[in-house]
Amino acid sequence: MTRILLLGGTTEASTLARTLAEAGADAVFSYAGRTAKPVSQPLPTRVGGFGGAEGLAAYLVAENITHVVDATHPFAAQMSSNAVHACDAAGVPLCAFERPAWQAGEGDQWLHTDSIEEAVSALPDTPARVFLAIGKQNLAAFAAKPQHHYLLRLVDAPEAPLPLPNTTVETARGPFDAAGDTDLMQRHGITHIVAKNAGGAGAAAKLTAARDLALPVIMIGRPQVPERPIKGSVAEVMAWLSHPAA
Ligand code: 3Y8
Ligand code: NAP
């Protein structure tokens, strides 16, 4: 009897959840609980960590999960790594549902970096106005360059004081559109954008806006995650669910 755990938190996960619900699949949607009011899903939903790879392995056994689809974000490296180890330990088939990384195109001024720290060093020393569109978890690293004015886009208003002295906070939940992001950047006189190479459509608007405004983008490459089968579409995931060995 197929019972699926869908590790969510992205546009791809929400799309797959709708298909699974329409197909009447026995599936559970899982959020980490990072945001105050996550978008509701058409599947039974659990919120919160599992307690590491061991906790996830125990969950898989206790809940008789027969398949895991990791549709988390490419930067959710800890979750993805835990899923590989837990599924190995529990003998449960795993696939990732992942969107391809963005590639720079005509007119893009991207500077590729491999980590948040490298992105900080890539910023100039002379004061600039930086759109930090990377969420809230990695802001502390930018305190190394307090001279800049940072425009922060966060899902929820920050509870604790921010680690940066000069900031403007915009609370918004994506997906975003290019016209809105162009207007946002012009209103704030943005000179540099920092982005994670998330891929997908939900966060791409700022890249289109940067190109239109001829602004440089410091692009942070994806962290390493352990090998696992990667599917690129809902159809491929659905086919895998009926033949995981394929
Ligand atoms: C809690 C669930 C859906 C999913 C929508 C996608 C698109 C909109 C764009 C910018 C970039 C950023 C951030 C972003 C986007 C989608 C997707 C995506 C980027 C929600 C959600 C959860 C999260 C967690 C949140 C992180 C933060 C990252 C904001 C829901 C809305 C910057 C990633 O405040 C915090 O602690 C936020 C934390 C992890 C990255 C970070 O490190 O701060 N996502 N985002 C999920 C959970 O609890 O399991 O609240 O409804 C989901 C979405 N965010 O169903 O339509 O698929 O990527 N999310 C990045 O890409 O750089 C915003 O501002 O331009
Ligand atoms: P992470 O750093 O890889 O994970 C940290 C811990 O959070 C995990 O070890 C796990 O806790 C818990 N966790 C993460 N995703 C979970 C899920 N879907 N269900 C249950 N527990 C989860 O993850 P993150 O980068 O904080 O991302 C958290 C959520 O936000 C994910 O749903 C992700 O898809 C979404 N998201 C992240 C980004 C991003 O930029 N990182 C962007 C968009 C959306 P335990 O070890 O206790 O099990």
Short mmCIF file of C-alpha atoms and ligand atoms in Angstrom, two decimals:
data_model
loop_
_atom_site.label_atom_id
_atom_site.label_comp_id
_atom_site.label_asym_id
_atom_site.label_seq_id
_atom_site.Cartn_x
_atom_site.Cartn_y
_atom_site.Cartn_z
CA MET A 1 0.00 0.00 0.00
CA THR A 2 1.66 3.28 -1.14
CA ARG A 3 2.00 5.96 1.55
CA ILE A 4 4.04 9.05 0.60
CA LEU A 5 5.90 11.60 2.72
CA LEU A 6 6.25 14.86 0.76
CA LEU A 7 8.93 17.16 2.21
CA GLY A 8 7.62 20.55 1.08
CA GLY A 9 8.16 24.28 1.38
CA THR A 10 8.54 25.17 -2.31
CA THR A 11 6.36 25.94 -5.32
CA GLU A 12 7.23 22.51 -6.76
CA ALA A 13 6.07 20.79 -3.56
CA SER A 14 2.75 22.64 -3.64
CA THR A 15 2.19 21.70 -7.27
CA LEU A 16 2.93 18.03 -6.56
CA ALA A 17 0.65 18.14 -3.49
CA ARG A 18 -2.28 19.21 -5.68
CA THR A 19 -1.66 16.32 -8.13
CA LEU A 20 -1.36 13.79 -5.31
CA ALA A 21 -4.56 15.08 -3.68
CA GLU A 22 -6.43 14.93 -7.01
CA ALA A 23 -5.17 11.36 -7.49
CA GLY A 24 -6.50 10.43 -4.03
CA ALA A 25 -2.98 9.36 -2.98
CA ASP A 26 -2.29 8.50 0.67
CA ALA A 27 0.28 11.25 1.33
CA VAL A 28 1.48 13.51 4.15
CA PHE A 29 2.83 17.03 3.46
CA SER A 30 5.63 18.23 5.73
CA TYR A 31 6.68 21.82 6.60
CA ALA A 32 9.63 22.73 8.84
CA GLY A 33 7.55 25.38 10.61
CA ARG A 34 9.82 28.24 9.52
CA THR A 35 7.00 30.69 8.88
CA ALA A 36 4.16 31.83 11.09
CA LYS A 37 1.32 30.92 8.72
CA PRO A 38 2.46 28.61 5.91
CA VAL A 39 0.20 28.26 2.88
CA SER A 40 -2.32 25.47 3.54
CA GLN A 41 -1.98 22.30 1.47
CA PRO A 42 -4.64 19.90 0.06
CA LEU A 43 -3.01 17.00 1.93
CA PRO A 44 -2.82 16.09 5.63
CA THR A 45 0.04 18.29 6.87
CA ARG A 46 2.61 17.98 9.66
CA VAL A 47 4.74 20.93 10.80
CA GLY A 48 8.17 20.87 12.52
CA GLY A 49 11.46 18.98 12.45
CA PHE A 50 11.66 15.20 12.80
CA GLY A 51 14.66 15.25 15.16
CA GLY A 52 17.51 14.67 12.73
CA ALA A 53 17.99 11.71 10.38
CA GLU A 54 17.29 9.28 13.24
CA GLY A 55 14.01 10.99 14.04
CA LEU A 56 13.01 10.91 10.38
CA ALA A 57 13.92 7.20 10.06
CA ALA A 58 11.75 6.43 13.12
CA TYR A 59 8.90 8.51 11.63
CA LEU A 60 9.08 6.56 8.35
CA VAL A 61 8.73 3.25 10.19
CA ALA A 62 6.06 4.43 12.64
CA GLU A 63 3.96 5.98 9.86
CA ASN A 64 4.44 3.08 7.39
CA ILE A 65 5.81 5.49 4.76
CA THR A 66 6.60 3.60 1.54
CA HIS A 67 8.05 6.52 -0.53
CA VAL A 68 9.67 9.87 0.28
CA VAL A 69 9.72 12.80 -2.16
CA ASP A 70 12.16 15.55 -1.16
CA ALA A 71 10.66 18.67 -2.74
CA THR A 72 12.40 21.04 -0.34
CA HIS A 73 14.45 24.01 -1.51
CA PRO A 74 17.93 23.47 -3.03
CA PHE A 75 19.33 25.38 -0.02
CA ALA A 76 17.57 23.10 2.49
CA ALA A 77 20.74 20.99 2.46
CA GLN A 78 20.40 19.63 5.99
CA MET A 79 16.89 18.32 5.34
CA SER A 80 17.93 16.75 2.04
CA SER A 81 20.96 15.12 3.63
CA ASN A 82 18.87 13.77 6.51
CA ALA A 83 16.35 12.36 4.02
CA VAL A 84 19.10 10.41 2.20
CA HIS A 85 20.41 8.88 5.44
CA ALA A 86 16.99 8.19 6.95
CA CYS A 87 15.61 6.52 3.80
CA ASP A 88 18.79 4.44 3.57
CA ALA A 89 18.39 3.32 7.17
CA ALA A 90 14.67 2.59 6.84
CA GLY A 91 14.95 1.03 3.37
CA VAL A 92 12.42 3.50 1.94
CA PRO A 93 12.80 4.71 -1.69
CA LEU A 94 13.62 8.45 -2.00
CA CYS A 95 13.62 10.84 -4.91
CA ALA A 96 14.16 14.60 -5.05
CA PHE A 97 11.81 16.87 -7.00
CA GLU A 98 14.08 19.76 -7.90
CA ARG A 99 14.10 22.70 -10.31
CA PRO A 100 17.23 23.38 -12.37
CA ALA A 101 19.60 26.17 -11.31
CA TRP A 102 19.23 29.53 -13.04
CA GLN A 103 21.74 30.28 -15.81
CA ALA A 104 22.89 33.82 -16.63
CA GLY A 105 21.53 35.07 -19.97
CA GLU A 106 22.04 38.02 -22.32
CA GLY A 107 22.40 41.26 -20.36
CA ASP A 108 22.84 39.58 -16.97
CA GLN A 109 25.69 40.90 -14.80
CA TRP A 110 26.15 38.01 -12.35
CA LEU A 111 29.07 37.41 -10.04
CA HIS A 112 29.07 33.72 -8.98
CA THR A 113 29.98 32.93 -5.36
CA ASP A 114 29.98 29.59 -3.56
CA SER A 115 28.81 30.65 -0.11
CA ILE A 116 27.15 33.40 1.89
CA GLU A 117 30.60 34.45 3.18
CA GLU A 118 31.93 34.77 -0.39
CA ALA A 119 28.89 36.87 -1.27
CA VAL A 120 29.76 39.24 1.60
CA SER A 121 33.34 39.63 0.36
CA ALA A 122 32.03 40.26 -3.16
CA LEU A 123 30.23 43.41 -1.98
CA PRO A 124 32.21 46.66 -2.48
CA ASP A 125 33.85 48.48 0.46
CA THR A 126 32.34 51.85 -0.50
CA PRO A 127 28.78 52.15 0.86
CA ALA A 128 26.14 50.68 -1.48
CA ARG A 129 22.41 49.96 -1.38
CA VAL A 130 22.00 46.17 -1.38
CA PHE A 131 18.81 44.15 -1.95
CA LEU A 132 19.40 41.06 0.24
CA ALA A 133 16.72 38.72 -1.15
CA ILE A 134 17.93 35.66 0.73
CA GLY A 135 15.43 35.52 3.60
CA LYS A 136 16.32 35.81 7.25
CA GLN A 137 18.47 32.79 8.18
CA ASN A 138 21.77 34.05 6.73
CA LEU A 139 21.76 37.78 7.54
CA ALA A 140 24.39 37.73 10.30
CA ALA A 141 27.28 37.21 7.83
CA PHE A 142 26.55 40.63 6.27
CA ALA A 143 27.31 42.37 9.58
CA ALA A 144 30.93 42.19 8.35
CA LYS A 145 29.99 45.05 5.99
CA PRO A 146 27.74 47.36 8.06
CA GLN A 147 28.48 50.34 5.80
CA HIS A 148 25.84 49.31 3.27
CA HIS A 149 22.14 50.05 3.37
CA TYR A 150 20.35 46.66 3.16
CA LEU A 151 16.84 46.16 1.81
CA LEU A 152 15.62 42.90 3.38
CA ARG A 153 12.63 40.92 2.13
CA LEU A 154 11.35 38.57 4.83
CA VAL A 155 8.32 36.32 5.04
CA ASP A 156 7.48 37.33 8.63
CA ALA A 157 8.36 40.57 10.44
CA PRO A 158 11.54 39.95 12.47
CA GLU A 159 10.93 39.27 16.19
CA ALA A 160 14.54 39.80 17.33
CA PRO A 161 16.62 42.91 16.47
CA LEU A 162 18.39 42.51 13.11
CA PRO A 163 22.20 41.97 13.00
CA LEU A 164 22.61 44.89 10.53
CA PRO A 165 22.58 48.64 11.43
CA ASN A 166 21.14 50.17 8.23
CA THR A 167 18.15 48.21 6.95
CA THR A 168 14.73 48.59 5.39
CA VAL A 169 12.51 45.55 5.92
CA GLU A 170 9.89 44.52 3.38
CA THR A 171 7.69 41.63 4.60
CA ALA A 172 6.34 39.66 1.64
CA ARG A 173 5.74 36.07 0.68
CA GLY A 174 6.57 35.10 -2.89
CA PRO A 175 6.13 34.18 -5.65
CA PHE A 176 7.10 37.67 -6.89
CA ASP A 177 6.75 39.40 -10.27
CA ALA A 178 9.30 41.39 -12.29
CA ALA A 179 7.26 44.62 -12.39
CA GLY A 180 6.91 44.59 -8.61
CA ASP A 181 10.59 43.83 -8.08
CA THR A 182 11.68 46.51 -10.58
CA ASP A 183 9.54 49.08 -8.79
CA LEU A 184 10.84 47.93 -5.38
CA MET A 185 14.49 48.26 -6.47
CA GLN A 186 13.96 51.69 -8.07
CA ARG A 187 12.09 53.01 -5.02
CA HIS A 188 15.01 51.96 -2.80
CA GLY A 189 17.81 53.08 -5.18
CA ILE A 190 19.27 49.57 -5.15
CA THR A 191 22.84 49.24 -6.55
CA HIS A 192 23.49 45.50 -5.88
CA ILE A 193 21.35 42.34 -5.51
CA VAL A 194 22.31 39.23 -3.53
CA ALA A 195 20.41 36.04 -4.45
CA LYS A 196 20.58 32.31 -3.83
CA ASN A 197 20.49 30.16 -6.93
CA ALA A 198 17.08 28.80 -5.98
CA GLY A 199 15.94 28.12 -9.53
CA GLY A 200 12.25 27.98 -10.31
CA ALA A 201 9.91 30.85 -11.01
CA GLY A 202 8.97 31.97 -7.49
CA ALA A 203 12.15 33.93 -6.82
CA ALA A 204 13.29 34.73 -10.38
CA ALA A 205 11.52 38.11 -10.66
CA LYS A 206 14.42 39.97 -9.03
CA LEU A 207 16.81 38.64 -11.69
CA THR A 208 14.62 39.98 -14.49
CA ALA A 209 14.36 43.30 -12.66
CA ALA A 210 18.17 43.39 -12.17
CA ARG A 211 18.73 42.79 -15.89
CA ASP A 212 16.22 45.50 -16.86
CA LEU A 213 17.86 47.95 -14.45
CA ALA A 214 21.41 46.83 -15.49
CA LEU A 215 22.27 46.03 -11.86
CA PRO A 216 24.89 43.47 -10.74
CA VAL A 217 23.68 40.26 -9.04
CA ILE A 218 25.87 38.39 -6.54
CA MET A 219 24.60 34.83 -7.14
CA ILE A 220 25.18 32.24 -4.39
CA GLY A 221 25.60 28.70 -5.71
CA ARG A 222 23.79 25.73 -4.21
CA PRO A 223 25.24 23.78 -1.28
CA GLN A 224 26.29 20.16 -1.82
CA VAL A 225 23.73 17.48 -0.98
CA PRO A 226 24.30 13.68 -1.09
CA GLU A 227 23.44 11.82 -4.31
CA ARG A 228 19.81 10.76 -4.78
CA PRO A 229 17.57 10.34 -7.87
CA ILE A 230 16.36 13.78 -9.05
CA LYS A 231 13.10 14.26 -10.94
CA GLY A 232 12.37 17.50 -12.79
CA SER A 233 8.58 17.38 -13.22
CA VAL A 234 5.39 16.25 -11.50
CA ALA A 235 4.90 13.62 -14.25
CA GLU A 236 8.36 12.13 -13.59
CA VAL A 237 7.66 11.98 -9.85
CA MET A 238 4.27 10.32 -10.42
CA ALA A 239 5.89 7.74 -12.72
CA TRP A 240 8.62 7.11 -10.13
CA LEU A 241 6.00 6.59 -7.42
CA SER A 242 4.54 3.66 -9.36
CA HIS A 243 8.01 2.26 -10.27
CA PRO A 244 10.58 3.51 -7.72
CA ALA A 245 13.19 1.04 -8.94
CA ALA A 246 13.13 2.65 -12.41
C1 3Y8 B 1 8.30 27.79 5.21
C2 3Y8 B 1 5.98 28.24 3.09
C3 3Y8 B 1 4.56 27.73 -2.36
C4 3Y8 B 1 6.00 27.89 -1.94
C5 3Y8 B 1 6.50 29.30 -2.24
C6 3Y8 B 1 10.02 28.80 -4.15
C7 3Y8 B 1 9.12 30.01 -4.15
C8 3Y8 B 1 7.82 31.71 -2.85
C9 3Y8 B 1 10.76 32.71 -3.24
C10 3Y8 B 1 13.05 36.81 -2.55
C11 3Y8 B 1 13.38 35.37 -2.30
C12 3Y8 B 1 13.73 32.82 0.05
C13 3Y8 B 1 12.69 32.34 1.11
C14 3Y8 B 1 11.64 32.29 -0.96
C15 3Y8 B 1 10.79 31.93 -1.96
C16 3Y8 B 1 8.72 30.47 -2.74
C17 3Y8 B 1 8.00 29.39 -1.93
C18 3Y8 B 1 9.91 30.74 -1.81
C19 3Y8 B 1 12.82 33.21 -1.13
C20 3Y8 B 1 7.81 29.84 2.00
C21 3Y8 B 1 7.34 28.89 3.09
C22 3Y8 B 1 8.35 28.67 3.97
C23 3Y8 B 1 9.48 29.38 3.52
C24 3Y8 B 1 10.77 29.41 4.22
C25 3Y8 B 1 11.63 30.54 3.76
C26 3Y8 B 1 13.02 30.65 4.43
C27 3Y8 B 1 13.74 31.61 3.43
C28 3Y8 B 1 13.14 31.21 2.07
C29 3Y8 B 1 12.10 33.49 1.89
C30 3Y8 B 1 4.91 29.24 3.49
C31 3Y8 B 1 7.03 31.12 1.92
C32 3Y8 B 1 14.58 33.95 0.56
C33 3Y8 B 1 14.64 31.66 -0.41
O1 3Y8 B 1 11.66 33.86 7.75
C34 3Y8 B 1 12.24 32.75 7.53
O2 3Y8 B 1 12.82 32.07 8.42
C35 3Y8 B 1 12.21 32.25 6.11
C36 3Y8 B 1 12.98 31.19 5.83
C37 3Y8 B 1 13.70 29.29 4.57
C38 3Y8 B 1 15.26 31.42 3.33
C39 3Y8 B 1 16.03 31.80 4.53
O3 3Y8 B 1 17.09 31.19 4.68
O4 3Y8 B 1 15.54 32.69 5.28
N1 3Y8 B 1 11.98 30.37 2.37
N2 3Y8 B 1 9.21 30.08 2.39
C40 3Y8 B 1 8.60 26.36 4.78
C41 3Y8 B 1 8.56 25.41 5.97
O5 3Y8 B 1 8.27 25.83 7.09
O6 3Y8 B 1 8.83 24.20 5.72
O7 3Y8 B 1 5.13 29.99 4.47
O8 3Y8 B 1 3.86 29.20 2.83
C42 3Y8 B 1 7.78 29.08 0.68
C43 3Y8 B 1 8.35 29.74 -0.51
N3 3Y8 B 1 9.32 30.62 -0.46
O9 3Y8 B 1 3.94 26.77 -1.86
O10 3Y8 B 1 4.07 28.50 -3.20
O11 3Y8 B 1 9.50 27.70 -4.33
O12 3Y8 B 1 11.25 28.98 -3.91
N4 3Y8 B 1 11.63 31.78 0.29
C44 3Y8 B 1 15.34 31.90 -1.75
O13 3Y8 B 1 14.81 31.37 -2.75
O14 3Y8 B 1 16.33 32.62 -1.75
C45 3Y8 B 1 12.46 34.71 -1.26
O15 3Y8 B 1 12.69 37.51 -1.57
O16 3Y8 B 1 13.18 37.22 -3.72
P1 NAP B 2 17.40 23.01 6.40
O1 NAP B 2 18.33 24.03 6.92
O2 NAP B 2 17.89 22.03 5.38
O3 NAP B 2 16.78 22.13 7.59
C1 NAP B 2 17.02 22.41 8.95
C2 NAP B 2 16.09 21.50 9.74
O4 NAP B 2 14.74 21.95 9.55
C3 NAP B 2 16.07 20.05 9.24
O5 NAP B 2 17.16 19.32 9.72
C4 NAP B 2 14.73 19.58 9.77
O6 NAP B 2 14.76 19.42 11.18
C5 NAP B 2 13.86 20.81 9.52
N1 NAP B 2 13.20 20.78 8.21
C6 NAP B 2 13.58 21.39 7.06
N2 NAP B 2 12.66 21.24 6.11
C7 NAP B 2 11.67 20.49 6.65
C8 NAP B 2 10.42 19.98 6.17
N3 NAP B 2 9.99 20.25 4.93
N4 NAP B 2 9.64 19.23 7.03
C9 NAP B 2 10.07 18.99 8.29
N5 NAP B 2 11.22 19.45 8.82
C10 NAP B 2 12.00 20.20 7.99
O7 NAP B 2 16.05 23.68 5.84
P2 NAP B 2 15.73 25.25 5.62
O8 NAP B 2 16.65 25.79 4.60
O9 NAP B 2 15.62 25.86 6.98
O10 NAP B 2 14.28 25.15 4.96
C11 NAP B 2 13.15 24.97 5.79
C12 NAP B 2 11.91 24.95 4.91
O11 NAP B 2 11.84 26.13 4.13
C13 NAP B 2 11.89 23.80 3.95
O12 NAP B 2 10.53 23.37 3.84
C14 NAP B 2 12.33 24.40 2.65
O13 NAP B 2 11.77 23.71 1.54
C15 NAP B 2 11.73 25.78 2.76
N6 NAP B 2 12.46 26.77 1.97
C16 NAP B 2 13.78 26.98 2.24
C17 NAP B 2 14.45 27.94 1.47
C18 NAP B 2 15.90 28.25 1.73
O14 NAP B 2 16.41 29.21 1.14
N7 NAP B 2 16.57 27.51 2.58
C19 NAP B 2 13.76 28.61 0.44
C20 NAP B 2 12.42 28.35 0.21
C21 NAP B 2 11.77 27.42 0.99
P3 NAP B 2 15.08 17.99 11.90
O15 NAP B 2 16.55 17.78 11.73
O16 NAP B 2 14.65 18.20 13.33
O17 NAP B 2 14.26 16.93 11.20
#
